[in-house]
mmCIF file of N, CA and C in Angstrom:
data_model
loop_
_atom_site.group_PDB
_atom_site.id
_atom_site.type_symbol
_atom_site.label_atom_id
_atom_site.label_comp_id
_atom_site.label_asym_id
_atom_site.label_seq_id
_atom_site.Cartn_x
_atom_site.Cartn_y
_atom_site.Cartn_z
ATOM 1 N N MET A 187 -8.196 68.745 24.168
ATOM 2 C CA MET A 187 -8.491 67.405 25.044
ATOM 3 C C MET A 187 -6.865 67.324 25.745
ATOM 4 N N SER A 188 -7.001 67.203 26.979
ATOM 5 C CA SER A 188 -5.606 66.884 27.831
ATOM 6 C C SER A 188 -5.034 65.464 27.387
ATOM 7 N N THR A 189 -4.224 65.497 28.086
ATOM 8 C CA THR A 189 -2.970 64.286 27.784
ATOM 9 C C THR A 189 -3.792 62.905 28.541
ATOM 10 N N ARG A 190 -4.327 63.548 29.593
ATOM 11 C CA ARG A 190 -5.078 62.630 30.411
ATOM 12 C C ARG A 190 -6.196 61.925 30.205
ATOM 13 N N THR A 191 -7.037 62.890 29.494
ATOM 14 C CA THR A 191 -8.266 62.468 28.903
ATOM 15 C C THR A 191 -7.969 61.311 27.511
ATOM 16 N N VAL A 192 -6.979 61.689 26.914
ATOM 17 C CA VAL A 192 -6.530 60.838 25.927
ATOM 18 C C VAL A 192 -6.105 59.528 26.314
ATOM 19 N N ALA A 193 -5.277 59.605 27.295
ATOM 20 C CA ALA A 193 -4.963 58.356 27.904
ATOM 21 C C ALA A 193 -6.076 57.437 28.498
ATOM 22 N N PHE A 194 -7.044 57.934 29.248
ATOM 23 C CA PHE A 194 -8.157 57.226 29.604
ATOM 24 C C PHE A 194 -9.068 56.899 28.439
ATOM 25 N N LEU A 195 -9.282 57.442 27.289
ATOM 26 C CA LEU A 195 -10.144 57.119 26.172
ATOM 27 C C LEU A 195 -9.466 55.796 25.520
ATOM 28 N N ILE A 196 -8.007 56.056 25.396
ATOM 29 C CA ILE A 196 -7.388 54.808 25.077
ATOM 30 C C ILE A 196 -7.282 53.501 25.785
ATOM 31 N N THR A 197 -7.274 53.642 26.873
ATOM 32 C CA THR A 197 -7.086 52.891 28.088
ATOM 33 C C THR A 197 -8.751 52.066 27.773
ATOM 34 N N ALA A 198 -9.733 52.766 27.766
ATOM 35 C CA ALA A 198 -10.944 52.229 27.541
ATOM 36 C C ALA A 198 -11.234 51.654 26.402
ATOM 37 N N ALA A 199 -10.692 52.017 25.244
ATOM 38 C CA ALA A 199 -10.782 51.232 23.973
ATOM 39 C C ALA A 199 -9.887 50.078 24.144
ATOM 40 N N LEU A 200 -8.713 50.295 24.608
ATOM 41 C CA LEU A 200 -8.140 48.705 25.083
ATOM 42 C C LEU A 200 -8.937 47.624 25.832
ATOM 43 N N ALA A 201 -9.574 48.301 27.003
ATOM 44 C CA ALA A 201 -10.549 47.454 27.646
ATOM 45 C C ALA A 201 -11.600 46.678 26.960
ATOM 46 N N VAL A 202 -12.034 47.360 26.056
ATOM 47 C CA VAL A 202 -13.190 46.857 25.015
ATOM 48 C C VAL A 202 -12.424 45.702 24.163
ATOM 49 N N TYR A 203 -11.346 46.186 23.728
ATOM 50 C CA TYR A 203 -10.707 45.090 22.788
ATOM 51 C C TYR A 203 -10.273 43.702 23.849
ATOM 52 N N PHE A 204 -10.158 43.997 24.957
ATOM 53 C CA PHE A 204 -9.386 42.956 25.626
ATOM 54 C C PHE A 204 -10.625 42.124 25.978
ATOM 55 N N VAL A 205 -11.727 42.629 26.417
ATOM 56 C CA VAL A 205 -13.090 41.753 26.721
ATOM 57 C C VAL A 205 -13.264 41.090 25.526
ATOM 58 N N LEU A 206 -13.352 41.737 24.159
ATOM 59 C CA LEU A 206 -13.755 40.916 23.066
ATOM 60 C C LEU A 206 -12.798 39.792 22.563
ATOM 61 N N LEU A 207 -11.584 40.141 22.899
ATOM 62 C CA LEU A 207 -10.358 39.147 22.715
ATOM 63 C C LEU A 207 -10.575 38.035 23.905
ATOM 64 N N GLY A 208 -10.823 38.275 24.799
ATOM 65 C CA GLY A 208 -11.102 37.063 25.957
ATOM 66 C C GLY A 208 -12.207 36.491 25.470
ATOM 67 N N GLY A 209 -13.418 37.065 25.056
ATOM 68 C CA GLY A 209 -14.361 36.050 24.512
ATOM 69 C C GLY A 209 -13.908 35.201 23.409
ATOM 70 N N ARG A 210 -13.173 35.769 22.311
ATOM 71 C CA ARG A 210 -12.667 34.969 21.543
ATOM 72 C C ARG A 210 -11.917 33.546 22.005
ATOM 73 N N ALA A 211 -11.186 33.828 23.051
ATOM 74 C CA ALA A 211 -10.100 32.866 23.730
ATOM 75 C C ALA A 211 -11.013 31.870 24.548
ATOM 76 N N VAL A 212 -12.120 32.181 24.814
ATOM 77 C CA VAL A 212 -13.191 31.179 25.777
ATOM 78 C C VAL A 212 -13.989 30.565 24.450
ATOM 79 N N VAL A 213 -14.142 30.881 23.288
ATOM 80 C CA VAL A 213 -14.711 30.135 22.285
ATOM 81 C C VAL A 213 -13.616 29.000 21.806
ATOM 82 N N LEU A 214 -12.467 29.637 21.772
ATOM 83 C CA LEU A 214 -11.454 28.591 21.564
ATOM 84 C C LEU A 214 -11.352 27.568 22.451
ATOM 85 N N LEU A 215 -11.087 27.744 23.608
ATOM 86 C CA LEU A 215 -11.076 27.055 24.816
ATOM 87 C C LEU A 215 -12.147 25.830 24.575
ATOM 88 N N GLY A 216 -13.272 26.394 24.215
ATOM 89 C CA GLY A 216 -14.519 25.462 24.338
ATOM 90 C C GLY A 216 -14.681 24.510 23.358
ATOM 91 N N THR A 217 -13.774 24.586 22.514
ATOM 92 C CA THR A 217 -13.808 23.728 21.424
ATOM 93 C C THR A 217 -13.393 22.285 21.737
ATOM 94 N N GLY A 218 -12.554 22.243 22.553
ATOM 95 C CA GLY A 218 -12.169 20.827 23.394
ATOM 96 C C GLY A 218 -10.813 20.235 22.167
ATOM 97 N N GLU A 219 -10.629 20.886 21.146
ATOM 98 C CA GLU A 219 -9.673 20.448 20.226
ATOM 99 C C GLU A 219 -8.328 20.847 20.782
ATOM 100 N N PRO A 220 -7.149 19.983 20.673
ATOM 101 C CA PRO A 220 -6.108 20.535 21.051
ATOM 102 C C PRO A 220 -5.413 21.995 20.719
ATOM 103 N N VAL A 221 -5.583 22.003 19.332
ATOM 104 C CA VAL A 221 -4.966 23.105 18.804
ATOM 105 C C VAL A 221 -5.850 24.419 19.155
ATOM 106 N N GLY A 222 -7.296 24.362 19.170
ATOM 107 C CA GLY A 222 -8.111 25.270 19.570
ATOM 108 C C GLY A 222 -7.941 25.776 21.091
ATOM 109 N N VAL A 223 -7.678 24.845 22.048
ATOM 110 C CA VAL A 223 -7.345 25.083 23.495
ATOM 111 C C VAL A 223 -5.879 25.964 23.522
ATOM 112 N N ALA A 224 -5.027 25.148 22.511
ATOM 113 C CA ALA A 224 -3.662 25.927 22.551
ATOM 114 C C ALA A 224 -4.102 27.351 22.081
ATOM 115 N N LEU A 225 -4.544 27.658 21.219
ATOM 116 C CA LEU A 225 -4.746 29.165 20.721
ATOM 117 C C LEU A 225 -5.647 29.811 21.613
ATOM 118 N N GLY A 226 -6.625 29.217 22.337
ATOM 119 C CA GLY A 226 -7.328 29.829 23.255
ATOM 120 C C GLY A 226 -6.412 30.411 24.420
ATOM 121 N N VAL A 227 -5.550 29.435 24.703
ATOM 122 C CA VAL A 227 -4.693 30.021 25.976
ATOM 123 C C VAL A 227 -3.986 30.985 25.314
ATOM 124 N N GLY A 228 -3.367 30.892 24.192
ATOM 125 C CA GLY A 228 -2.522 32.183 23.838
ATOM 126 C C GLY A 228 -3.107 33.153 23.613
ATOM 127 N N VAL A 229 -4.439 33.273 23.099
ATOM 128 C CA VAL A 229 -5.241 34.348 22.798
ATOM 129 C C VAL A 229 -5.673 35.011 24.225
ATOM 130 N N LEU A 230 -5.909 34.065 25.369
ATOM 131 C CA LEU A 230 -6.062 34.929 26.671
ATOM 132 C C LEU A 230 -5.096 35.120 27.313
ATOM 133 N N LEU A 231 -3.848 35.011 27.081
ATOM 134 C CA LEU A 231 -2.645 35.737 27.654
ATOM 135 C C LEU A 231 -2.527 36.890 27.075
ATOM 136 N N LEU A 232 -2.989 37.233 25.880
ATOM 137 C CA LEU A 232 -2.721 38.623 25.156
ATOM 138 C C LEU A 232 -3.354 39.508 26.004
ATOM 139 N N PRO A 233 -4.719 39.641 26.373
ATOM 140 C CA PRO A 233 -5.186 40.698 26.946
ATOM 141 C C PRO A 233 -4.672 40.631 28.606
ATOM 142 N N LEU A 234 -4.410 39.641 29.119
ATOM 143 C CA LEU A 234 -3.553 39.609 30.275
ATOM 144 C C LEU A 234 -2.382 40.449 30.359
ATOM 145 N N VAL A 235 -1.646 40.302 29.576
ATOM 146 C CA VAL A 235 -0.303 40.926 29.433
ATOM 147 C C VAL A 235 -0.586 42.422 28.887
ATOM 148 N N GLY A 236 -1.502 42.596 28.082
ATOM 149 C CA GLY A 236 -1.955 43.871 27.780
ATOM 150 C C GLY A 236 -2.210 44.657 28.852
ATOM 151 N N ALA A 237 -3.185 44.019 29.583
ATOM 152 C CA ALA A 237 -3.707 44.928 30.824
ATOM 153 C C ALA A 237 -2.670 45.274 31.749
ATOM 154 N N TRP A 238 -1.793 44.288 32.049
ATOM 155 C CA TRP A 238 -0.806 44.329 32.864
ATOM 156 C C TRP A 238 0.220 45.677 32.329
ATOM 157 N N ILE A 239 0.445 45.644 31.211
ATOM 158 C CA ILE A 239 1.310 46.813 30.373
ATOM 159 C C ILE A 239 0.650 47.997 30.623
ATOM 160 N N ALA A 240 -0.757 48.189 30.410
ATOM 161 C CA ALA A 240 -1.339 49.327 30.635
ATOM 162 C C ALA A 240 -1.380 49.682 31.979
ATOM 163 N N TRP A 241 -1.691 49.040 32.887
ATOM 164 C CA TRP A 241 -1.755 49.260 34.275
ATOM 165 C C TRP A 241 -0.293 49.968 34.732
ATOM 166 N N THR A 242 0.731 49.156 34.547
ATOM 167 C CA THR A 242 2.169 49.727 34.769
ATOM 168 C C THR A 242 2.399 51.210 34.312
ATOM 169 N N ASN A 243 1.893 51.309 32.936
ATOM 170 C CA ASN A 243 2.099 52.700 32.587
ATOM 171 C C ASN A 243 1.228 53.918 33.157
ATOM 172 N N ILE A 244 0.125 53.519 33.361
ATOM 173 C CA ILE A 244 -0.833 54.244 33.989
ATOM 174 C C ILE A 244 -0.466 54.459 35.439
ATOM 175 N N ARG A 245 -0.227 53.625 36.217
ATOM 176 C CA ARG A 245 0.494 53.885 37.505
ATOM 177 C C ARG A 245 1.841 54.536 37.573
ATOM 178 N N PHE A 246 2.841 54.434 36.495
ATOM 179 C CA PHE A 246 3.889 55.523 36.286
ATOM 180 C C PHE A 246 3.428 56.824 36.046
ATOM 181 N N GLY A 247 2.524 57.043 35.312
ATOM 182 C CA GLY A 247 1.897 58.378 35.064
ATOM 183 C C GLY A 247 1.305 58.957 36.333
ATOM 184 N N PHE A 248 0.458 58.339 36.957
ATOM 185 C CA PHE A 248 -0.111 58.950 38.014
ATOM 186 C C PHE A 248 1.069 59.355 39.243
ATOM 187 N N THR A 249 2.166 58.266 39.387
ATOM 188 C CA THR A 249 2.923 58.566 40.486
ATOM 189 C C THR A 249 3.920 59.744 40.106
ATOM 190 N N THR A 250 4.250 59.908 38.601
ATOM 191 C CA THR A 250 5.007 60.915 38.132
ATOM 192 C C THR A 250 4.236 62.312 38.358
ATOM 193 N N GLU A 251 3.058 62.253 38.088
ATOM 194 C CA GLU A 251 2.158 63.428 38.374
ATOM 195 C C GLU A 251 2.126 63.942 39.739
ATOM 196 N N ARG A 252 1.814 62.804 40.770
ATOM 197 C CA ARG A 252 1.984 63.233 42.049
ATOM 198 C C ARG A 252 3.376 63.678 42.444
ATOM 199 N N MET A 253 4.452 63.160 42.146
ATOM 200 C CA MET A 253 5.584 63.843 42.379
ATOM 201 C C MET A 253 5.932 65.077 42.036
ATOM 202 N N ALA A 254 5.675 65.475 40.646
ATOM 203 C CA ALA A 254 5.581 66.813 40.160
ATOM 204 C C ALA A 254 4.856 67.908 41.178
ATOM 205 N N ARG A 255 3.464 67.339 41.389
ATOM 206 C CA ARG A 255 2.548 68.316 42.165
ATOM 207 C C ARG A 255 3.365 68.465 43.528
ATOM 208 N N ARG A 256 4.150 67.477 44.135
ATOM 209 C CA ARG A 256 4.713 67.738 45.373
ATOM 210 C C ARG A 256 5.807 68.726 45.287
ATOM 211 N N LEU A 257 6.644 68.474 44.114
ATOM 212 C CA LEU A 257 7.772 69.518 43.863
ATOM 213 C C LEU A 257 7.222 70.764 43.754
ATOM 214 N N GLU A 258 6.145 70.988 43.000
ATOM 215 C CA GLU A 258 5.773 72.353 42.681
ATOM 216 C C GLU A 258 5.165 73.108 44.054
ATOM 217 N N ALA A 259 4.593 72.097 44.939
ATOM 218 C CA ALA A 259 4.002 72.731 46.151
ATOM 219 C C ALA A 259 5.218 72.893 47.154
ATOM 220 N N GLU A 260 6.504 72.257 46.984
ATOM 221 C CA GLU A 260 7.645 72.732 47.675
ATOM 222 C C GLU A 260 8.386 73.805 46.824
ATOM 223 N N GLY A 261 7.963 74.378 45.901
ATOM 224 C CA GLY A 261 8.583 75.580 45.289
ATOM 225 C C GLY A 261 9.915 74.777 44.537
ATOM 226 N N ALA A 262 10.083 73.529 44.243
ATOM 227 C CA ALA A 262 11.305 73.051 43.868
ATOM 228 C C ALA A 262 11.116 72.699 42.255
ATOM 229 N N LEU A 263 10.097 72.899 41.656
ATOM 230 C CA LEU A 263 9.804 72.541 40.397
ATOM 231 C C LEU A 263 10.269 73.504 39.456
ATOM 232 N N PRO A 264 11.514 73.381 38.756
ATOM 233 C CA PRO A 264 12.205 74.342 37.897
ATOM 234 C C PRO A 264 11.349 75.004 36.895
ATOM 235 N N ASP A 265 11.547 76.476 36.553
ATOM 236 C CA ASP A 265 10.778 76.840 35.433
ATOM 237 C C ASP A 265 11.574 76.822 34.157
ATOM 238 N N LEU A 266 11.306 76.106 33.176
ATOM 239 C CA LEU A 266 12.244 75.811 32.195
ATOM 240 C C LEU A 266 11.936 76.826 30.879
ATOM 241 N N SER A 267 11.057 77.731 31.030
ATOM 242 C CA SER A 267 10.517 78.439 29.925
ATOM 243 C C SER A 267 11.544 79.287 29.553
ATOM 244 N N GLY A 268 12.534 79.805 30.460
ATOM 245 C CA GLY A 268 13.533 80.507 30.042
ATOM 246 C C GLY A 268 14.550 79.890 29.331
ATOM 247 N N LEU A 269 14.832 78.727 29.369
ATOM 248 C CA LEU A 269 15.787 77.996 28.230
ATOM 249 C C LEU A 269 15.525 78.449 26.947
ATOM 250 N N PRO A 270 16.766 78.710 26.043
ATOM 251 C CA PRO A 270 16.803 79.099 24.762
ATOM 252 C C PRO A 270 16.131 77.850 23.900
ATOM 253 N N ARG A 271 15.096 78.053 22.924
ATOM 254 C CA ARG A 271 14.717 77.022 22.158
ATOM 255 C C ARG A 271 14.959 77.200 20.555
ATOM 256 N N THR A 272 14.972 76.068 19.925
ATOM 257 C CA THR A 272 15.090 76.132 18.456
ATOM 258 C C THR A 272 13.874 76.346 17.898
ATOM 259 N N PRO A 273 13.628 76.790 16.644
ATOM 260 C CA PRO A 273 12.620 77.136 15.986
ATOM 261 C C PRO A 273 11.446 76.091 16.134
ATOM 262 N N SER A 274 11.721 74.848 16.247
ATOM 263 C CA SER A 274 10.783 73.715 16.399
ATOM 264 C C SER A 274 10.089 73.672 17.766
ATOM 265 N N GLY A 275 10.869 74.520 18.868
ATOM 266 C CA GLY A 275 10.367 74.391 20.192
ATOM 267 C C GLY A 275 11.057 73.609 21.087
ATOM 268 N N ARG A 276 12.163 72.711 20.724
ATOM 269 C CA ARG A 276 12.960 72.139 21.409
ATOM 270 C C ARG A 276 14.059 73.166 22.091
ATOM 271 N N VAL A 277 14.457 72.593 23.161
ATOM 272 C CA VAL A 277 15.423 73.277 23.951
ATOM 273 C C VAL A 277 16.702 73.038 23.089
ATOM 274 N N GLU A 278 17.477 74.207 23.084
ATOM 275 C CA GLU A 278 18.869 74.191 22.325
ATOM 276 C C GLU A 278 19.731 73.095 23.061
ATOM 277 N N ARG A 279 20.544 72.334 22.133
ATOM 278 C CA ARG A 279 21.335 71.319 22.423
ATOM 279 C C ARG A 279 22.349 71.844 23.599
ATOM 280 N N ALA A 280 23.058 73.034 23.617
ATOM 281 C CA ALA A 280 23.936 73.557 24.563
ATOM 282 C C ALA A 280 23.283 73.588 25.843
ATOM 283 N N ALA A 281 22.081 74.398 25.751
ATOM 284 C CA ALA A 281 21.197 74.706 27.192
ATOM 285 C C ALA A 281 20.827 73.370 27.683
ATOM 286 N N ALA A 282 20.561 72.456 26.922
ATOM 287 C CA ALA A 282 19.957 71.220 27.487
ATOM 288 C C ALA A 282 21.020 70.333 28.292
ATOM 289 N N ASP A 283 22.378 70.417 27.569
ATOM 290 C CA ASP A 283 23.388 69.728 28.249
ATOM 291 C C ASP A 283 23.821 70.500 29.606
ATOM 292 N N GLU A 284 23.971 71.715 29.358
ATOM 293 C CA GLU A 284 24.280 72.282 30.577
ATOM 294 C C GLU A 284 23.280 72.177 31.745
ATOM 295 N N TRP A 285 22.286 72.298 31.748
ATOM 296 C CA TRP A 285 20.989 71.822 32.774
ATOM 297 C C TRP A 285 21.191 70.599 33.017
ATOM 298 N N PHE A 286 21.453 69.572 32.027
ATOM 299 C CA PHE A 286 21.826 68.245 32.351
ATOM 300 C C PHE A 286 22.779 68.093 33.509
ATOM 301 N N GLU A 287 24.009 68.662 33.017
ATOM 302 C CA GLU A 287 25.196 68.418 33.714
ATOM 303 C C GLU A 287 24.998 68.971 35.304
ATOM 304 N N GLU A 288 24.148 70.098 35.562
ATOM 305 C CA GLU A 288 23.716 70.715 36.835
ATOM 306 C C GLU A 288 22.856 69.591 37.519
ATOM 307 N N ARG A 289 22.144 68.956 36.923
ATOM 308 C CA ARG A 289 20.957 67.796 37.563
ATOM 309 C C ARG A 289 21.949 66.663 37.679
ATOM 310 N N LYS A 290 23.087 66.200 36.965
ATOM 311 C CA LYS A 290 23.805 65.334 37.258
ATOM 312 C C LYS A 290 24.525 65.551 38.455
ATOM 313 N N ARG A 291 25.031 66.702 38.899
ATOM 314 C CA ARG A 291 25.943 67.103 40.037
ATOM 315 C C ARG A 291 25.051 66.899 41.117
ATOM 316 N N ASP A 292 23.829 67.242 40.982
ATOM 317 C CA ASP A 292 23.030 67.117 42.229
ATOM 318 C C ASP A 292 22.570 65.736 42.615
ATOM 319 N N VAL A 293 22.298 64.865 41.768
ATOM 320 C CA VAL A 293 22.343 63.577 41.961
ATOM 321 C C VAL A 293 23.334 62.873 42.576
ATOM 322 N N GLU A 294 24.689 63.280 42.162
ATOM 323 C CA GLU A 294 25.807 62.950 42.660
ATOM 324 C C GLU A 294 26.147 63.483 44.211
ATOM 325 N N ALA A 295 25.450 64.304 44.516
ATOM 326 C CA ALA A 295 25.784 65.157 45.787
ATOM 327 C C ALA A 295 24.478 64.529 46.769
ATOM 328 N N ARG A 296 23.341 64.185 46.236
ATOM 329 C CA ARG A 296 22.360 63.684 47.142
ATOM 330 C C ARG A 296 21.629 62.372 46.364
ATOM 331 N N PRO A 297 22.421 61.312 46.243
ATOM 332 C CA PRO A 297 21.705 60.167 45.469
ATOM 333 C C PRO A 297 20.517 59.525 45.975
ATOM 334 N N GLU A 298 20.056 59.664 47.371
ATOM 335 C CA GLU A 298 19.040 58.968 47.730
ATOM 336 C C GLU A 298 17.887 60.002 47.834
ATOM 337 N N ASP A 299 17.929 61.145 47.360
ATOM 338 C CA ASP A 299 16.823 62.135 47.123
ATOM 339 C C ASP A 299 16.146 61.991 45.861
ATOM 340 N N TRP A 300 14.733 61.729 45.814
ATOM 341 C CA TRP A 300 14.003 61.257 44.632
ATOM 342 C C TRP A 300 13.639 62.751 43.845
ATOM 343 N N ARG A 301 14.056 63.849 44.530
ATOM 344 C CA ARG A 301 13.691 65.027 43.682
ATOM 345 C C ARG A 301 15.027 65.180 42.850
ATOM 346 N N THR A 302 16.250 65.072 43.129
ATOM 347 C CA THR A 302 17.424 64.976 42.218
ATOM 348 C C THR A 302 17.325 64.018 41.072
ATOM 349 N N TRP A 303 16.768 62.888 41.223
ATOM 350 C CA TRP A 303 16.567 61.838 40.259
ATOM 351 C C TRP A 303 15.307 62.271 39.517
ATOM 352 N N PHE A 304 14.369 62.745 40.020
ATOM 353 C CA PHE A 304 13.118 63.533 39.120
ATOM 354 C C PHE A 304 13.702 64.565 38.082
ATOM 355 N N LEU A 305 14.196 65.338 38.703
ATOM 356 C CA LEU A 305 14.813 66.527 37.827
ATOM 357 C C LEU A 305 15.967 65.918 36.656
ATOM 358 N N LEU A 306 16.808 64.699 37.081
ATOM 359 C CA LEU A 306 17.893 64.190 36.325
ATOM 360 C C LEU A 306 16.882 63.881 35.161
ATOM 361 N N ALA A 307 15.853 62.856 35.369
ATOM 362 C CA ALA A 307 14.905 62.546 34.552
ATOM 363 C C ALA A 307 14.593 63.551 33.361
ATOM 364 N N GLN A 308 13.936 64.591 33.963
ATOM 365 C CA GLN A 308 13.528 65.629 33.322
ATOM 366 C C GLN A 308 14.717 66.140 32.415
ATOM 367 N N ALA A 309 15.885 66.430 32.810
ATOM 368 C CA ALA A 309 17.017 66.745 31.932
ATOM 369 C C ALA A 309 17.246 65.688 31.067
ATOM 370 N N TYR A 310 17.006 64.418 31.001
ATOM 371 C CA TYR A 310 17.209 63.455 29.933
ATOM 372 C C TYR A 310 16.081 63.559 28.952
ATOM 373 N N ASP A 311 15.079 64.153 29.416
ATOM 374 C CA ASP A 311 13.883 64.258 28.551
ATOM 375 C C ASP A 311 14.155 65.539 27.725
ATOM 376 N N LEU A 312 14.766 66.533 28.569
ATOM 377 C CA LEU A 312 14.927 67.708 27.561
ATOM 378 C C LEU A 312 16.079 67.477 26.395
ATOM 379 N N SER A 313 16.905 66.560 26.624
ATOM 380 C CA SER A 313 18.037 66.344 25.921
ATOM 381 C C SER A 313 17.513 65.225 24.532
ATOM 382 N N GLY A 314 16.408 64.917 24.792
ATOM 383 C CA GLY A 314 15.922 63.797 23.829
ATOM 384 C C GLY A 314 16.034 62.469 24.054
ATOM 385 N N ASP A 315 16.619 61.832 25.236
ATOM 386 C CA ASP A 315 16.724 60.665 25.431
ATOM 387 C C ASP A 315 15.627 60.146 26.432
ATOM 388 N N ARG A 316 14.635 59.817 25.819
ATOM 389 C CA ARG A 316 13.411 58.937 26.434
ATOM 390 C C ARG A 316 13.783 58.023 27.170
ATOM 391 N N GLY A 317 14.394 57.204 26.717
ATOM 392 C CA GLY A 317 14.635 56.004 27.244
ATOM 393 C C GLY A 317 15.426 56.022 28.819
ATOM 394 N N ARG A 318 16.324 56.878 28.599
ATOM 395 C CA ARG A 318 17.200 57.115 29.811
ATOM 396 C C ARG A 318 16.282 58.031 30.871
ATOM 397 N N ALA A 319 15.472 58.716 30.469
ATOM 398 C CA ALA A 319 14.504 59.694 31.152
ATOM 399 C C ALA A 319 13.547 58.620 31.894
ATOM 400 N N ARG A 320 13.106 57.746 31.036
ATOM 401 C CA ARG A 320 12.049 56.617 31.888
ATOM 402 C C ARG A 320 12.770 55.876 32.922
ATOM 403 N N GLU A 321 14.091 55.597 32.506
ATOM 404 C CA GLU A 321 14.676 54.805 33.412
ATOM 405 C C GLU A 321 15.005 55.577 34.620
ATOM 406 N N THR A 322 15.328 56.710 34.394
ATOM 407 C CA THR A 322 15.785 57.435 35.894
ATOM 408 C C THR A 322 14.497 57.772 36.325
ATOM 409 N N MET A 323 13.321 58.271 35.795
ATOM 410 C CA MET A 323 11.985 58.445 36.583
ATOM 411 C C MET A 323 11.779 57.047 37.484
ATOM 412 N N ARG A 324 12.085 56.028 36.805
ATOM 413 C CA ARG A 324 11.905 54.799 37.731
ATOM 414 C C ARG A 324 12.389 54.692 38.935
ATOM 415 N N LYS A 325 13.828 55.096 38.806
ATOM 416 C CA LYS A 325 14.557 55.285 39.857
ATOM 417 C C LYS A 325 13.992 56.380 41.101
ATOM 418 N N ALA A 326 13.571 57.421 40.572
ATOM 419 C CA ALA A 326 12.992 58.158 41.323
ATOM 420 C C ALA A 326 11.687 57.959 41.890
ATOM 421 N N ILE A 327 10.897 57.212 41.400
ATOM 422 C CA ILE A 327 9.757 56.480 41.843
ATOM 423 C C ILE A 327 9.934 55.635 42.867
ATOM 424 N N GLY A 328 10.986 54.741 42.610
ATOM 425 C CA GLY A 328 11.521 53.765 43.701
ATOM 426 C C GLY A 328 11.866 54.557 45.100
ATOM 427 N N LEU A 329 12.505 55.641 44.945
ATOM 428 C CA LEU A 329 12.968 56.473 45.857
ATOM 429 C C LEU A 329 11.781 56.977 46.503
ATOM 430 N N PHE A 330 11.042 57.482 45.912
ATOM 431 C CA PHE A 330 9.693 58.289 46.394
ATOM 432 C C PHE A 330 8.851 57.248 47.201
ATOM 433 N N SER A 331 8.656 56.130 46.520
ATOM 434 C CA SER A 331 7.702 55.230 47.316
ATOM 435 C C SER A 331 8.135 54.625 48.456
ATOM 436 N N GLY A 332 9.547 54.659 48.819
ATOM 437 C CA GLY A 332 10.119 54.643 50.081
ATOM 438 C C GLY A 332 10.068 55.361 51.140
ATOM 439 N N VAL A 333 9.595 56.830 50.580
ATOM 440 C CA VAL A 333 9.520 57.752 51.684
ATOM 441 C C VAL A 333 8.395 57.647 52.565
#
């Protein structure tokens, strides 16, 4: 099963959960009791916040995928299969660091090019720094959206 299919199934399950939670919120709001109304408002906010988080993550994934397809069409998506790997399948630290330094130099040379930021995010991911990879990809998406 593909990652995209799993993401859609999880999102569908979340949507059902949000509807059920919203129903409970309406029941609590209908009590007319101050505590029930307050709890109803709180419970109603949960699916709204959850839906917003799900939407931003889905949009992030779709945009990242669109960017990768564009890089591939331009012949600029690097083939990382030649990088040395550990027995677990991760890229060896020295190779990941070297690839990262090259991507960092590219960003410094062309800071307004979304492609360099995309590849830097990929380098962070190879190094195992998922937080910085996501932050850097957001920068790439911002530049890509402005194109």
